Short mmCIF file of C-alpha atoms in Angstrom, two decimals:
data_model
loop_
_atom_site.label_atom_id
_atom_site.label_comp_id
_atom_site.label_asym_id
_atom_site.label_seq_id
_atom_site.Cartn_x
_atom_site.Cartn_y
_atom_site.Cartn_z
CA UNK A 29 41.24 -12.37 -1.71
CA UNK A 30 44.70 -12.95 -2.84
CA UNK A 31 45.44 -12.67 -6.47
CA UNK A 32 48.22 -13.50 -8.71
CA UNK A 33 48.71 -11.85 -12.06
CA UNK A 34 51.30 -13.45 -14.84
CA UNK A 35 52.61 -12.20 -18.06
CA UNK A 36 54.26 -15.15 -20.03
CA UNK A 37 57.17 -15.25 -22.24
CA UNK A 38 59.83 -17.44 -22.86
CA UNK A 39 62.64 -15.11 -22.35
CA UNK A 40 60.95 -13.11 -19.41
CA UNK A 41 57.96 -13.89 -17.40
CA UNK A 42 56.55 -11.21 -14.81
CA UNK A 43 54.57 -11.82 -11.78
CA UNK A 44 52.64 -9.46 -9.43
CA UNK A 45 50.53 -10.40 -5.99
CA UNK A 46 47.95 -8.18 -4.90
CA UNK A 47 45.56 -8.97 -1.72
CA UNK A 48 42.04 -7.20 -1.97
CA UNK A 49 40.60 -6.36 1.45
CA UNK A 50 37.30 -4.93 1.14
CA UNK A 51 37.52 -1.77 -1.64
CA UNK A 52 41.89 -1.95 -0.92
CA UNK A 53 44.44 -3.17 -3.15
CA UNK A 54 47.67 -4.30 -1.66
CA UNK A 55 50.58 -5.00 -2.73
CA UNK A 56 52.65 -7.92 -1.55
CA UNK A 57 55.35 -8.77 -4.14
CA UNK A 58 55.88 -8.83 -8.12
CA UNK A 59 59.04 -9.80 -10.14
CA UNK A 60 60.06 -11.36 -13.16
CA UNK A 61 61.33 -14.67 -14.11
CA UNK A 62 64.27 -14.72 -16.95
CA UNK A 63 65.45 -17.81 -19.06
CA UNK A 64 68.73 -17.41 -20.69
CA UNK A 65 68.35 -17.58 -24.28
CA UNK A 66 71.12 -19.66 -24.63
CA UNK A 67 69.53 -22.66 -22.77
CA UNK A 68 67.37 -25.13 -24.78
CA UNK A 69 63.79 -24.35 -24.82
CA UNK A 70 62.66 -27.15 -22.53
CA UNK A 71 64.90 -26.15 -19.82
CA UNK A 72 63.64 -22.55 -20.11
CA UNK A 73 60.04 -24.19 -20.03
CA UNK A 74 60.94 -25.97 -16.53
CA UNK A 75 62.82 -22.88 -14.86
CA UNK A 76 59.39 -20.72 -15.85
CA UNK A 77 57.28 -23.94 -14.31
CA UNK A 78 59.09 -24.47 -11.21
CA UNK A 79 59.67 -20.41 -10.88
CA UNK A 80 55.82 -20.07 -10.83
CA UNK A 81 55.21 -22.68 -8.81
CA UNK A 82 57.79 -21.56 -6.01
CA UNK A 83 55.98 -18.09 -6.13
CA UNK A 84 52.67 -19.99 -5.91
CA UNK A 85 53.76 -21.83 -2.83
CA UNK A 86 55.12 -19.12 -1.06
CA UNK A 87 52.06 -16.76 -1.38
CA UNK A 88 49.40 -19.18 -1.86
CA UNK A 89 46.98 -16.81 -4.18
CA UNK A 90 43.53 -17.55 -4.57
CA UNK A 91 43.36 -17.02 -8.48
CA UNK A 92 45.68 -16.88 -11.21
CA UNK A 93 44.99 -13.80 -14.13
CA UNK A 94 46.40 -14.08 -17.61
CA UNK A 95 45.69 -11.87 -20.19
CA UNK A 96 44.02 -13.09 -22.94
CA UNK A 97 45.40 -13.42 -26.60
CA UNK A 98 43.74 -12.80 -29.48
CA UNK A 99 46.27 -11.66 -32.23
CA UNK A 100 50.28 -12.02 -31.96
CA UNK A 101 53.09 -10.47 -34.83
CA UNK A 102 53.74 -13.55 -36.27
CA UNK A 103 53.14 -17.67 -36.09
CA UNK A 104 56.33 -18.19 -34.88
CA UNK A 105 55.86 -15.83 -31.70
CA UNK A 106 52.48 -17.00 -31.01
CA UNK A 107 54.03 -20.82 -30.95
CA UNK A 108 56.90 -19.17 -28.99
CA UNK A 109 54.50 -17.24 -26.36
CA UNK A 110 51.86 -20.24 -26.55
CA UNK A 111 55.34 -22.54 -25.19
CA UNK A 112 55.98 -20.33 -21.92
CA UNK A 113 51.65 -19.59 -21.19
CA UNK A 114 51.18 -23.32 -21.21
CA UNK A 115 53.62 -24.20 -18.90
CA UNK A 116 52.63 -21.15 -16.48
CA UNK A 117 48.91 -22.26 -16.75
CA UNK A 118 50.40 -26.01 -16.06
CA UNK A 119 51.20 -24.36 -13.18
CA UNK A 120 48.35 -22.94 -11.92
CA UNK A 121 46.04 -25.38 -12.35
CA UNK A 122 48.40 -27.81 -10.19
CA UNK A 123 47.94 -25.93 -7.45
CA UNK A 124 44.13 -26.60 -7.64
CA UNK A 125 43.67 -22.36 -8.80
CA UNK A 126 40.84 -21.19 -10.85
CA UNK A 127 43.13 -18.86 -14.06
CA UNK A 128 40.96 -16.09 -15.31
CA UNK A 129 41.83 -14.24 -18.79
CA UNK A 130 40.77 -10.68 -19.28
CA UNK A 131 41.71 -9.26 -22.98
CA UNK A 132 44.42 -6.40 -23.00
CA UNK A 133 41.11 -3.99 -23.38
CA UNK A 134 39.58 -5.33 -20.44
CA UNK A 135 43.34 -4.81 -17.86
CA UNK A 136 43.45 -1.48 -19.99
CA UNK A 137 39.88 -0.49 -18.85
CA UNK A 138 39.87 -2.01 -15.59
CA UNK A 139 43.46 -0.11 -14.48
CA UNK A 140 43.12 3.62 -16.50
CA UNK A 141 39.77 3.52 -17.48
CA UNK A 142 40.67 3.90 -20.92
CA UNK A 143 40.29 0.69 -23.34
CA UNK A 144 43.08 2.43 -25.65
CA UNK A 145 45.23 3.78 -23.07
CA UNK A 146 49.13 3.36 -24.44
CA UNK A 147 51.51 0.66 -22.01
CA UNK A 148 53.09 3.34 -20.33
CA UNK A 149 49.78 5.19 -18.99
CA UNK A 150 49.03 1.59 -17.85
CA UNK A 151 52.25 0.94 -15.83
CA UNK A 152 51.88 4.43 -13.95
CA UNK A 153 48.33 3.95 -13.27
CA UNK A 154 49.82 0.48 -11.20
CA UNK A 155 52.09 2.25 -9.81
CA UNK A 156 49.73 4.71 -8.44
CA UNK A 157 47.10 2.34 -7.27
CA UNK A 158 49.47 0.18 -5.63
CA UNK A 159 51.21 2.73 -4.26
CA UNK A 160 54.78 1.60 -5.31
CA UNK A 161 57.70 4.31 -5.68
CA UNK A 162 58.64 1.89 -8.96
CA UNK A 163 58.08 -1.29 -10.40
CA UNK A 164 61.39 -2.86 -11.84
CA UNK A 165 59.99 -4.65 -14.41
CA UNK A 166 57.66 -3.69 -16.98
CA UNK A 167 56.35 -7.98 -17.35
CA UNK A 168 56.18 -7.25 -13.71
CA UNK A 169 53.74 -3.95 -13.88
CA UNK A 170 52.08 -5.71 -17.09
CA UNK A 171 51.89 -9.18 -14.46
CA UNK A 172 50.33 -6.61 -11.87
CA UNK A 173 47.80 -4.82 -14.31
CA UNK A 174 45.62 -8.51 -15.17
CA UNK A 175 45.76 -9.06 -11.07
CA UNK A 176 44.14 -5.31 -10.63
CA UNK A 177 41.73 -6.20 -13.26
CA UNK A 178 40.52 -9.29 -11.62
CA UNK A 179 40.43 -7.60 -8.20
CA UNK A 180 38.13 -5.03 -9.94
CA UNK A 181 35.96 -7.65 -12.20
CA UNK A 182 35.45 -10.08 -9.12
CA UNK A 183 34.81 -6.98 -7.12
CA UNK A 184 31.87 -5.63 -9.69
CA UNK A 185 30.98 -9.33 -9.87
CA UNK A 186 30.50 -9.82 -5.82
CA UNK A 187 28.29 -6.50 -5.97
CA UNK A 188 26.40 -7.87 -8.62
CA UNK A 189 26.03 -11.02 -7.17
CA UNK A 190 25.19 -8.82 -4.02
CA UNK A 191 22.63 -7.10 -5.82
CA UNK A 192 20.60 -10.13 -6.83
CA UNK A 193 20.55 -11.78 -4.07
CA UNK A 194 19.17 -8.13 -2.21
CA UNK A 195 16.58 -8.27 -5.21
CA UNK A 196 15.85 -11.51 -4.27
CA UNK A 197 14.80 -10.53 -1.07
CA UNK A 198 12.59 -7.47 -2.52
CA UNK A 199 10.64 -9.45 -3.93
CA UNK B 26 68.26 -46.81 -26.80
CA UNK B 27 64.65 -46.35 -26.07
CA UNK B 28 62.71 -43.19 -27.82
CA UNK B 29 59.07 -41.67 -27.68
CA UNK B 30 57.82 -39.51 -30.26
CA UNK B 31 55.68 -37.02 -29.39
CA UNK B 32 52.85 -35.04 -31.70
CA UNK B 33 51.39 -32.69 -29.17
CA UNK B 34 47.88 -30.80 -29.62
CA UNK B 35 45.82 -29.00 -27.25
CA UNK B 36 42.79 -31.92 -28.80
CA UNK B 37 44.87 -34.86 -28.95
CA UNK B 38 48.42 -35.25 -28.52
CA UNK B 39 50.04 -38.31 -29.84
CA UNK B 40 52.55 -40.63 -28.52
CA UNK B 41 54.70 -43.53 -30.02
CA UNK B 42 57.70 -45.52 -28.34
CA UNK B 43 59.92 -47.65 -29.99
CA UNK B 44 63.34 -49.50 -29.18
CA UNK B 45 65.93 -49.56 -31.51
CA UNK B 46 68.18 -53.00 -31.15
CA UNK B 47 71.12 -52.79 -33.35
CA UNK B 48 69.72 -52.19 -37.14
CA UNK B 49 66.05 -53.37 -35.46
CA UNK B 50 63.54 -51.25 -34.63
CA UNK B 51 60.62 -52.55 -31.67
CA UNK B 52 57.56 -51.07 -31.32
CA UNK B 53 56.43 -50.89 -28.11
CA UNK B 54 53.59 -48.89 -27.72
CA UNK B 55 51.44 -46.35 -29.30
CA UNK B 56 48.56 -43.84 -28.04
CA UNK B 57 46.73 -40.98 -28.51
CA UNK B 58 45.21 -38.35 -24.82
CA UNK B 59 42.48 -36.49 -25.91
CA UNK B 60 41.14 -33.93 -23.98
CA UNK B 61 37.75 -32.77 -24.01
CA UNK B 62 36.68 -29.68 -25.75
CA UNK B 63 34.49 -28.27 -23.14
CA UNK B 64 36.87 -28.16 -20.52
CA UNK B 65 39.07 -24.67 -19.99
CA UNK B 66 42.65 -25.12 -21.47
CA UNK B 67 44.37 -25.15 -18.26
CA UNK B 68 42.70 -28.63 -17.16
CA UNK B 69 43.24 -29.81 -20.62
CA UNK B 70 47.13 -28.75 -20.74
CA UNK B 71 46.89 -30.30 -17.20
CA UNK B 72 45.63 -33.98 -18.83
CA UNK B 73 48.10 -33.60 -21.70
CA UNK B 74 51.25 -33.15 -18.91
CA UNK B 75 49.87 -36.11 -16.24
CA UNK B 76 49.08 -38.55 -19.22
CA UNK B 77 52.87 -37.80 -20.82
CA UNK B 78 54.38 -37.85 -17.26
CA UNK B 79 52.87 -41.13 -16.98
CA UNK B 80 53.72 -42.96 -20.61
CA UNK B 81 57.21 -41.57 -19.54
CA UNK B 82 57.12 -43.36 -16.04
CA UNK B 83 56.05 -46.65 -17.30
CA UNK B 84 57.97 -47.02 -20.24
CA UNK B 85 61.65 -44.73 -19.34
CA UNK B 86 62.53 -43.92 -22.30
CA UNK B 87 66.00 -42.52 -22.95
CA UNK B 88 65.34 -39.35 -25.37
CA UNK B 89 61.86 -37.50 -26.80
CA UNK B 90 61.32 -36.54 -30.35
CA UNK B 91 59.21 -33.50 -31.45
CA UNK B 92 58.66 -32.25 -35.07
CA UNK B 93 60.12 -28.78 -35.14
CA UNK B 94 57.50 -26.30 -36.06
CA UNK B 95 58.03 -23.23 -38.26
CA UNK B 96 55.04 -22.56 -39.36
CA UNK B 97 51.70 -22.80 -39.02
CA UNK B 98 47.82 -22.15 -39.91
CA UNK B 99 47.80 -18.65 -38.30
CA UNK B 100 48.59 -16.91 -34.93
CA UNK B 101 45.74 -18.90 -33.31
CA UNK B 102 46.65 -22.08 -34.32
CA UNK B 103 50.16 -21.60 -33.36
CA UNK B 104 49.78 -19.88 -29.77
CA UNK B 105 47.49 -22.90 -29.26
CA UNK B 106 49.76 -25.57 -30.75
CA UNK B 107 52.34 -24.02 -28.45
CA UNK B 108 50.90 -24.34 -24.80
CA UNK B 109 50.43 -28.24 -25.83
CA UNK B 110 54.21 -28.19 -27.31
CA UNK B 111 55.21 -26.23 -23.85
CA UNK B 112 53.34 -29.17 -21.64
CA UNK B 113 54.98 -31.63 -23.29
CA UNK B 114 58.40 -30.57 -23.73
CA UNK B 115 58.11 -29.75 -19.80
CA UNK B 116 57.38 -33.40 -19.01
CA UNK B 117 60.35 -34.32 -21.31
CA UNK B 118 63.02 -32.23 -19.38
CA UNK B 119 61.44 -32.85 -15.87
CA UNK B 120 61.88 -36.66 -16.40
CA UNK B 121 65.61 -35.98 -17.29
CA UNK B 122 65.27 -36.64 -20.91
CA UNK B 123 67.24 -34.81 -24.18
CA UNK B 124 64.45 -33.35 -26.61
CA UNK B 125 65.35 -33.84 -29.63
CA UNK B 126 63.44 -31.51 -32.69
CA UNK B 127 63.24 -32.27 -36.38
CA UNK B 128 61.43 -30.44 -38.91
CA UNK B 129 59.09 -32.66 -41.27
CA UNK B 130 61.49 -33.03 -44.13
CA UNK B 131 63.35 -34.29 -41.98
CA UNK B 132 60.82 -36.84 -40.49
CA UNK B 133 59.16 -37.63 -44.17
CA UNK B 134 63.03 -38.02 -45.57
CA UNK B 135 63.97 -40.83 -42.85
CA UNK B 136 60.85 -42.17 -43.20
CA UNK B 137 60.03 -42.35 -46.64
CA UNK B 138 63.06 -41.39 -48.09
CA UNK B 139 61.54 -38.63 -49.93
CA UNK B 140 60.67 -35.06 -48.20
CA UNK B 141 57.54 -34.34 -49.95
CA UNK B 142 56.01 -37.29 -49.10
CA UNK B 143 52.52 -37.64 -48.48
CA UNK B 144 51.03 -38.02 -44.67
CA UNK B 145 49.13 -41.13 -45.96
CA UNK B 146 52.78 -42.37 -47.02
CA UNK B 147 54.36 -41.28 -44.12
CA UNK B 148 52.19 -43.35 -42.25
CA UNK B 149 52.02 -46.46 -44.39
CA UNK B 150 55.45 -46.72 -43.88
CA UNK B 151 55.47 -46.37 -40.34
CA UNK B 152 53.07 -49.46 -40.26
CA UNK B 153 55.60 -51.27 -42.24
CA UNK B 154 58.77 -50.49 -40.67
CA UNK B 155 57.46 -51.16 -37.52
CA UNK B 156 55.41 -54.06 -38.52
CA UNK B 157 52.02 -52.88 -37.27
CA UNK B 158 48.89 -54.36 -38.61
CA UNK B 159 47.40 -51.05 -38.05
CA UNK B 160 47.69 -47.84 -35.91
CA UNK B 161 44.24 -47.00 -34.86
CA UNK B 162 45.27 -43.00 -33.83
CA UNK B 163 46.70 -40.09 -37.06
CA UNK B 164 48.49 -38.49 -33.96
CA UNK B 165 49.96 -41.66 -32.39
CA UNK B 166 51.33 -42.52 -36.55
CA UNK B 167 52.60 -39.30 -37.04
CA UNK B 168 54.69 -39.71 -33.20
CA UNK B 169 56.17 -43.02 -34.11
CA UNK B 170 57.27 -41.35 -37.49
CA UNK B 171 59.03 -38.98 -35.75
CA UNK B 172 60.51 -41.54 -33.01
CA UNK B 173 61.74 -43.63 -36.13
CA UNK B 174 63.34 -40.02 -37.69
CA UNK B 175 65.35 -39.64 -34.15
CA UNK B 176 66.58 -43.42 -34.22
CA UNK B 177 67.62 -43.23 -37.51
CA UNK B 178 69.14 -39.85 -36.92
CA UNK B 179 71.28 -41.14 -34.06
CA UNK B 180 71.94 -44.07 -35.97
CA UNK B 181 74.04 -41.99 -38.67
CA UNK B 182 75.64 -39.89 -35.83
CA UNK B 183 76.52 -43.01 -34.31
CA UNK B 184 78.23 -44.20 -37.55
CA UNK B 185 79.64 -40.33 -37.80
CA UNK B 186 81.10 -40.72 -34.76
CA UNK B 187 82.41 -44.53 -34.84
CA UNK B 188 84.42 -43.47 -38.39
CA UNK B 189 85.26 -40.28 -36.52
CA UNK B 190 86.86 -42.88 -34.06
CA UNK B 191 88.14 -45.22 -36.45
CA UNK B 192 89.68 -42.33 -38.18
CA UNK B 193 91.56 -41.19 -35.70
CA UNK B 194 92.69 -44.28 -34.70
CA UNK B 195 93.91 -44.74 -38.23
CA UNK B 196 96.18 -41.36 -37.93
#
């Protein structure tokens, strides 16, 4: 199961890949997308787009994870944010993947354990599972975070899934 | 010069073409893409993008208007508004074409002439300047209105630019 995990934004978008096989996480790539903020919105939209869809093409992930959004700091940066995540879902969906969205509690949760834990305890914890010496960028690590989640909510969902089926044939 | 206006939504995203002619003004088509509530927002920003692609395929026009947005309802409203906006402004630049913004007062005052107008005025006059017997879609009025704002807009900067000429030629 091959995952990709994106965290949109119109000046910087961050990517991560990670392949579950069996109870293992691996790594295969992450990175970040920039836009210069001197170039016209649309044409920041279209070098996020194509960006994604490059990354898409070359690893060929399974599902797309987003985190969810619930509250922004102001109208204007939710418009701003809503801009780049459309264009990155856009993206996903053309390639015929399923996106999942997990709130920031649930990537929190699923990566420390900790609903609350603070961005930085989040970005080690990555580090750690994936075993990676660093992680350049922090839309990167935060890109990386939603694809562990997913890896760990399909994973709970297979052994649930698992379970009823073995219940099933209890009974 | 050919323009479509464009009122994006994540429910129904409007679309308007005109042609302006000299002083004239054509209207050549108007529409509305709705997308269906129950599906997830990636197939619906999906719908919004292939529909626009298309109108711009069949019709090739030579710019896109968009109302600027500043503000809006709340956080929600606006991070939703925004992965329509993103959609649409990303068929826009991927079919070549300048996006051009203005803000309401801007669209009401070339309009109606008066930037507190009404929407019910705003759209009355659309009918009239463009000689509809009606225009069946809100989103599809308020997309012409802002098609008619960037042909009048480019009208004046045409005349800027001619007396600009003149002017010089005149030195």
């Amino acid at each position: 199961m091959r995952i990709m995990g994106i965290d949109p934004g119109t000046g910087t978008t961050g990517y991560g890949l990670v392949e579950k096989q069996g109870n293992r996480l691996i790594h295969l790539d992450n990175g970040a997308i920039f836009t210069r903020s001197d170039e016209e919105l649309p044409r920041r939209l279209q070098t996020i787009h194509a960006s994604l869809a490059q990354v898409i093409a070359d690893y060929a992930p399974q599902a797309v994870a987003v985190e969810q959004i619930f509250v922004a700091r102001n109208a204007l940066s939710a418009l701003k944010l809503g801009h780049a995540r459309g264009v990155a879902l856009l993206a996903a969906v053309q390639a015929g993947l399923p996106v999942f969205e997990y709130t920031a509690l649930q990537v929190k949760s699923a990566v420390v354990g900790y609903g609350r834990a603070e961005k930085g305890q989040v970005q080690q914890m990555v580090r750690l599972l994936l075993a990676l010496p660093e992680i350049a960028q922090e839309d990167a690590a935060d890109a990386l975070a939603v694809a562990i989640c997913h890896a760990h909510s399909h994973n709970l969902t297979d052994r649930l899934r698992q379970a009823a089926v073995a219940g099933g044939r209890r009974s």
